[in-house]
mmCIF file of C-alpha atoms in Angstrom:
data_model
loop_
_atom_site.group_PDB
_atom_site.id
_atom_site.type_symbol
_atom_site.label_atom_id
_atom_site.label_comp_id
_atom_site.label_asym_id
_atom_site.label_seq_id
_atom_site.Cartn_x
_atom_site.Cartn_y
_atom_site.Cartn_z
ATOM 1 C CA UNK A 1 34.558 -40.927 9.307
ATOM 2 C CA UNK A 2 37.711 -40.240 7.299
ATOM 3 C CA UNK A 3 35.981 -40.070 3.908
ATOM 4 C CA UNK A 4 33.370 -37.646 5.224
ATOM 5 C CA UNK A 5 36.143 -35.492 6.721
ATOM 6 C CA UNK A 6 38.039 -35.399 3.416
ATOM 7 C CA UNK A 7 34.858 -34.422 1.560
ATOM 8 C CA UNK A 8 34.191 -31.614 4.041
ATOM 9 C CA UNK A 9 37.755 -30.328 3.734
ATOM 10 C CA UNK A 10 37.587 -30.280 -0.062
ATOM 11 C CA UNK A 11 34.209 -28.516 -0.112
ATOM 12 C CA UNK A 12 35.184 -25.857 2.427
ATOM 13 C CA UNK A 13 38.587 -25.202 0.872
ATOM 14 C CA UNK A 14 37.047 -24.816 -2.577
ATOM 15 C CA UNK A 15 34.539 -22.277 -1.244
ATOM 16 C CA UNK A 16 37.238 -20.373 0.645
ATOM 17 C CA UNK A 17 39.537 -20.345 -2.385
ATOM 18 C CA UNK A 18 36.765 -18.998 -4.599
ATOM 19 C CA UNK A 19 35.885 -16.211 -2.188
ATOM 20 C CA UNK A 20 39.275 -15.208 -0.794
ATOM 21 C CA UNK A 21 42.065 -16.265 -3.129
ATOM 22 C CA UNK A 22 43.072 -12.622 -3.690
ATOM 23 C CA UNK A 23 44.076 -12.135 -0.046
ATOM 24 C CA UNK A 24 47.776 -11.934 0.924
ATOM 25 C CA UNK A 25 49.157 -15.497 1.323
ATOM 26 C CA UNK A 26 49.806 -15.301 5.107
ATOM 27 C CA UNK A 27 46.210 -14.203 5.731
ATOM 28 C CA UNK A 28 44.739 -16.767 3.340
ATOM 29 C CA UNK A 29 46.773 -19.487 5.045
ATOM 30 C CA UNK A 30 45.118 -18.666 8.390
ATOM 31 C CA UNK A 31 41.705 -18.835 6.729
ATOM 32 C CA UNK A 32 42.535 -22.057 4.891
ATOM 33 C CA UNK A 33 43.240 -23.733 8.240
ATOM 34 C CA UNK A 34 39.690 -23.114 9.497
ATOM 35 C CA UNK A 35 38.170 -26.299 7.972
ATOM 36 C CA UNK A 36 40.869 -28.384 9.682
ATOM 37 C CA UNK A 37 40.193 -26.678 13.011
ATOM 38 C CA UNK A 38 36.483 -27.288 12.522
ATOM 39 C CA UNK A 39 37.191 -30.998 12.055
ATOM 40 C CA UNK A 40 39.161 -31.051 15.300
ATOM 41 C CA UNK A 41 36.029 -29.914 17.170
ATOM 42 C CA UNK A 42 33.888 -32.406 15.245
ATOM 43 C CA UNK A 43 36.240 -35.199 16.258
ATOM 44 C CA UNK A 44 36.094 -34.140 19.911
ATOM 45 C CA UNK A 45 32.296 -34.041 19.943
ATOM 46 C CA UNK A 46 32.203 -37.337 18.102
ATOM 47 C CA UNK A 47 33.928 -38.975 21.072
ATOM 48 C CA UNK A 48 32.200 -37.066 23.877
ATOM 49 C CA UNK A 49 28.673 -35.663 23.601
ATOM 50 C CA UNK A 50 28.634 -32.554 25.755
ATOM 51 C CA UNK A 51 25.247 -31.269 26.858
ATOM 52 C CA UNK A 52 26.863 -27.911 27.750
ATOM 53 C CA UNK A 53 30.253 -26.438 26.860
ATOM 54 C CA UNK A 54 31.589 -23.369 28.706
ATOM 55 C CA UNK A 55 34.239 -21.305 26.925
ATOM 56 C CA UNK A 56 35.840 -17.989 27.845
ATOM 57 C CA UNK A 57 37.409 -17.386 24.430
ATOM 58 C CA UNK A 58 35.107 -14.970 22.652
ATOM 59 C CA UNK A 59 38.157 -13.290 21.064
ATOM 60 C CA UNK A 60 39.101 -16.540 19.307
ATOM 61 C CA UNK A 61 37.517 -17.585 15.989
ATOM 62 C CA UNK A 62 37.511 -21.187 17.212
ATOM 63 C CA UNK A 63 34.528 -20.448 19.422
ATOM 64 C CA UNK A 64 32.348 -20.015 16.306
ATOM 65 C CA UNK A 65 33.508 -23.312 14.842
ATOM 66 C CA UNK A 66 32.913 -25.004 18.203
ATOM 67 C CA UNK A 67 29.411 -23.555 18.509
ATOM 68 C CA UNK A 68 28.599 -24.770 15.001
ATOM 69 C CA UNK A 69 29.694 -28.307 15.805
ATOM 70 C CA UNK A 70 27.989 -28.306 19.209
ATOM 71 C CA UNK A 71 24.678 -27.407 17.615
ATOM 72 C CA UNK A 72 25.187 -30.255 15.182
ATOM 73 C CA UNK A 73 25.213 -32.778 18.056
ATOM 74 C CA UNK A 74 22.598 -31.041 20.176
ATOM 75 C CA UNK A 75 24.950 -29.382 22.675
ATOM 76 C CA UNK A 76 24.710 -25.857 24.088
ATOM 77 C CA UNK A 77 27.577 -23.389 23.701
ATOM 78 C CA UNK A 78 27.971 -20.974 26.632
ATOM 79 C CA UNK A 79 30.361 -18.031 26.785
ATOM 80 C CA UNK A 80 31.196 -15.026 28.920
ATOM 81 C CA UNK A 81 32.772 -11.699 27.991
ATOM 82 C CA UNK A 82 36.527 -12.069 28.349
ATOM 83 C CA UNK A 83 37.048 -8.659 29.869
ATOM 84 C CA UNK A 84 35.850 -5.107 30.024
ATOM 85 C CA UNK A 85 36.688 -3.369 26.748
ATOM 86 C CA UNK A 86 39.659 -1.192 27.536
ATOM 87 C CA UNK A 87 40.995 -0.552 24.029
ATOM 88 C CA UNK A 88 37.975 0.957 22.288
ATOM 89 C CA UNK A 89 34.224 0.805 21.769
ATOM 90 C CA UNK A 90 34.197 -1.379 18.639
ATOM 91 C CA UNK A 91 36.956 -3.980 18.904
ATOM 92 C CA UNK A 92 37.707 -6.378 16.026
ATOM 93 C CA UNK A 93 38.215 -9.416 18.267
ATOM 94 C CA UNK A 94 34.636 -9.205 19.593
ATOM 95 C CA UNK A 95 32.947 -7.779 16.506
ATOM 96 C CA UNK A 96 31.448 -11.158 15.601
ATOM 97 C CA UNK A 97 30.419 -13.578 18.348
ATOM 98 C CA UNK A 98 28.346 -16.747 18.188
ATOM 99 C CA UNK A 99 27.396 -18.677 21.321
ATOM 100 C CA UNK A 100 24.006 -20.048 22.301
ATOM 101 C CA UNK A 101 24.202 -18.181 25.607
ATOM 102 C CA UNK A 102 26.560 -15.273 26.205
ATOM 103 C CA UNK A 103 26.995 -13.380 29.470
ATOM 104 C CA UNK A 104 28.242 -9.791 29.427
ATOM 105 C CA UNK A 105 29.093 -7.106 32.003
ATOM 106 C CA UNK A 106 26.559 -4.533 30.841
ATOM 107 C CA UNK A 107 24.138 -4.215 27.929
ATOM 108 C CA UNK A 108 24.981 -0.695 26.665
ATOM 109 C CA UNK A 109 27.696 -1.632 24.148
ATOM 110 C CA UNK A 110 25.684 -4.603 22.931
ATOM 111 C CA UNK A 111 22.542 -2.566 22.339
ATOM 112 C CA UNK A 112 24.364 0.321 20.635
ATOM 113 C CA UNK A 113 27.148 -1.307 18.656
ATOM 114 C CA UNK A 114 27.077 -5.120 18.552
ATOM 115 C CA UNK A 115 23.482 -6.269 18.223
ATOM 116 C CA UNK A 116 23.711 -6.117 14.419
ATOM 117 C CA UNK A 117 26.903 -8.215 14.196
ATOM 118 C CA UNK A 118 26.478 -10.754 17.004
ATOM 119 C CA UNK A 119 24.623 -13.949 16.164
ATOM 120 C CA UNK A 120 20.817 -13.518 16.198
ATOM 121 C CA UNK A 121 20.614 -17.067 17.618
ATOM 122 C CA UNK A 122 22.460 -15.985 20.749
ATOM 123 C CA UNK A 123 20.761 -15.301 24.092
ATOM 124 C CA UNK A 124 22.650 -12.330 25.585
ATOM 125 C CA UNK A 125 22.427 -11.647 29.314
ATOM 126 C CA UNK A 126 24.072 -8.880 31.376
ATOM 127 C CA UNK A 127 25.306 -10.368 34.658
ATOM 128 C CA UNK A 128 27.848 -7.849 35.955
ATOM 129 C CA UNK A 129 31.625 -8.066 36.095
ATOM 130 C CA UNK A 130 34.074 -10.061 38.134
ATOM 131 C CA UNK A 131 34.696 -8.261 41.388
ATOM 132 C CA UNK A 132 35.486 -8.327 45.047
ATOM 133 C CA UNK A 133 33.851 -10.820 47.361
ATOM 134 C CA UNK A 134 31.260 -9.578 49.851
ATOM 135 C CA UNK A 135 33.852 -9.883 52.582
ATOM 136 C CA UNK A 136 36.320 -7.734 50.646
ATOM 137 C CA UNK A 137 33.655 -5.141 49.827
ATOM 138 C CA UNK A 138 32.847 -4.833 53.518
ATOM 139 C CA UNK A 139 36.497 -3.921 54.166
ATOM 140 C CA UNK A 140 36.577 -0.963 51.751
ATOM 141 C CA UNK A 141 35.436 1.441 54.442
ATOM 142 C CA UNK A 142 38.393 0.581 56.675
ATOM 143 C CA UNK A 143 41.534 2.765 56.577
ATOM 144 C CA UNK A 144 44.148 1.669 54.042
ATOM 145 C CA UNK A 145 47.855 2.468 53.786
ATOM 146 C CA UNK A 146 48.871 5.250 51.386
ATOM 147 C CA UNK A 147 50.925 2.735 49.412
ATOM 148 C CA UNK A 148 50.801 2.391 45.637
ATOM 149 C CA UNK A 149 49.954 -0.547 43.350
ATOM 150 C CA UNK A 150 51.436 -1.105 39.905
ATOM 151 C CA UNK A 151 49.541 -3.581 37.705
ATOM 152 C CA UNK A 152 51.454 -4.623 34.596
ATOM 153 C CA UNK A 153 51.154 -7.170 31.809
ATOM 154 C CA UNK A 154 54.416 -8.052 29.989
ATOM 155 C CA UNK A 155 52.426 -9.133 26.940
ATOM 156 C CA UNK A 156 51.342 -5.512 26.319
ATOM 157 C CA UNK A 157 53.326 -3.243 28.630
ATOM 158 C CA UNK A 158 56.984 -2.617 27.836
ATOM 159 C CA UNK A 159 59.930 -2.131 30.215
ATOM 160 C CA UNK A 160 59.072 1.566 30.415
ATOM 161 C CA UNK A 161 56.130 0.594 32.640
ATOM 162 C CA UNK A 162 58.602 -0.700 35.235
ATOM 163 C CA UNK A 163 60.768 2.399 34.746
ATOM 164 C CA UNK A 164 57.782 4.615 35.526
ATOM 165 C CA UNK A 165 56.944 2.502 38.560
ATOM 166 C CA UNK A 166 60.479 2.650 39.935
ATOM 167 C CA UNK A 167 60.524 6.417 39.405
ATOM 168 C CA UNK A 168 57.343 6.674 41.491
ATOM 169 C CA UNK A 169 58.912 4.475 44.195
ATOM 170 C CA UNK A 170 61.976 6.752 44.347
ATOM 171 C CA UNK A 171 59.789 9.859 44.466
ATOM 172 C CA UNK A 172 57.826 8.492 47.442
ATOM 173 C CA UNK A 173 60.385 6.636 49.585
ATOM 174 C CA UNK A 174 57.994 6.638 52.571
ATOM 175 C CA UNK A 175 55.510 4.440 50.684
ATOM 176 C CA UNK A 176 55.652 0.910 49.332
ATOM 177 C CA UNK A 177 55.209 0.293 45.613
ATOM 178 C CA UNK A 178 53.547 -3.105 45.207
ATOM 179 C CA UNK A 179 54.110 -4.551 41.721
ATOM 180 C CA UNK A 180 51.677 -7.179 40.456
ATOM 181 C CA UNK A 181 52.715 -8.847 37.185
ATOM 182 C CA UNK A 182 49.816 -10.600 35.490
ATOM 183 C CA UNK A 183 49.911 -14.330 36.082
ATOM 184 C CA UNK A 184 50.975 -16.893 33.477
ATOM 185 C CA UNK A 185 53.062 -14.380 31.536
ATOM 186 C CA UNK A 186 56.439 -16.122 31.849
ATOM 187 C CA UNK A 187 56.660 -16.466 28.049
ATOM 188 C CA UNK A 188 55.556 -12.889 27.309
ATOM 189 C CA UNK A 189 57.978 -10.681 25.319
ATOM 190 C CA UNK A 190 59.065 -8.458 28.201
ATOM 191 C CA UNK A 191 58.688 -10.750 31.214
ATOM 192 C CA UNK A 192 62.389 -11.581 31.649
ATOM 193 C CA UNK A 193 63.543 -7.977 31.184
ATOM 194 C CA UNK A 194 60.921 -6.570 33.533
ATOM 195 C CA UNK A 195 61.677 -9.186 36.182
ATOM 196 C CA UNK A 196 65.382 -8.407 35.944
ATOM 197 C CA UNK A 197 64.706 -4.681 36.369
ATOM 198 C CA UNK A 198 62.669 -5.365 39.510
ATOM 199 C CA UNK A 199 65.413 -7.593 40.886
ATOM 200 C CA UNK A 200 68.457 -5.481 40.108
ATOM 201 C CA UNK A 201 67.310 -1.848 39.944
ATOM 202 C CA UNK A 202 64.439 -1.549 42.393
ATOM 203 C CA UNK A 203 64.784 0.550 45.564
ATOM 204 C CA UNK A 204 64.070 -1.037 48.929
ATOM 205 C CA UNK A 205 60.463 0.158 49.051
ATOM 206 C CA UNK A 206 59.405 -1.986 46.054
ATOM 207 C CA UNK A 207 57.563 -5.257 46.661
ATOM 208 C CA UNK A 208 56.710 -7.786 43.939
ATOM 209 C CA UNK A 209 53.533 -9.685 44.797
ATOM 210 C CA UNK A 210 51.580 -12.617 43.383
ATOM 211 C CA UNK A 211 48.659 -11.951 45.704
ATOM 212 C CA UNK A 212 45.114 -11.684 44.380
ATOM 213 C CA UNK A 213 44.535 -8.289 42.737
ATOM 214 C CA UNK A 214 41.437 -7.491 44.789
ATOM 215 C CA UNK A 215 43.229 -8.354 48.011
ATOM 216 C CA UNK A 216 46.040 -5.999 46.992
ATOM 217 C CA UNK A 217 43.553 -3.182 46.501
ATOM 218 C CA UNK A 218 42.850 -3.349 50.234
ATOM 219 C CA UNK A 219 46.551 -2.765 50.933
ATOM 220 C CA UNK A 220 46.942 0.514 49.029
ATOM 221 C CA UNK A 221 45.282 3.829 48.248
ATOM 222 C CA UNK A 222 46.553 4.330 44.672
ATOM 223 C CA UNK A 223 46.921 2.132 41.612
ATOM 224 C CA UNK A 224 48.766 2.543 38.312
ATOM 225 C CA UNK A 225 48.281 0.420 35.209
ATOM 226 C CA UNK A 226 48.231 0.422 31.456
ATOM 227 C CA UNK A 227 45.127 -0.477 29.408
ATOM 228 C CA UNK A 228 43.933 -3.070 31.875
ATOM 229 C CA UNK A 229 40.456 -4.260 32.785
ATOM 230 C CA UNK A 230 41.548 -4.312 36.431
#
């Protein structure tokens, strides 16, 4: 299939060059890589014929290329909203979406703002958000400690988030401040600095936890966070 792949690359690159050659070089380079990334999906589906493909990457342009190639081999592309929109109503990373089936938390934003830009071939279904289990929901009526949660993500929150949290812990020495750093953020810009601050500068009433976020909500009465879907 090498000759067909080379032909596809040449055709796509020529079309992209004709339409977007005036863009700044770094941006055009990202666009020029799209035909190669499309071929990567074609190669994958050439080896394995998926009847269904589930992806939680609606913010990534690759999902459109993958959907295109899945349709080519008769597969179905299924996606789910990555998170509740915390930054704004119209967000660039979800402005254009193309799955065959796409599950969302609620239909209001879709009906008002995204119906005209999301793929008309896509079946959109509101299914509700991630949430507590039935067992956890049944425990909400039970008394909880007056402790405080701090949810933070080193990929977006800076060290000042920890500073604010430690200030709260010092202001309420009779309560525990439970700090939950988002998982799999060891390579985030501020992870090392924030971890060091919690290790070296935290008062005794600060606890760093890796416990499930919903379980932590049953251990406290207050929660602090940045722009987080939690």
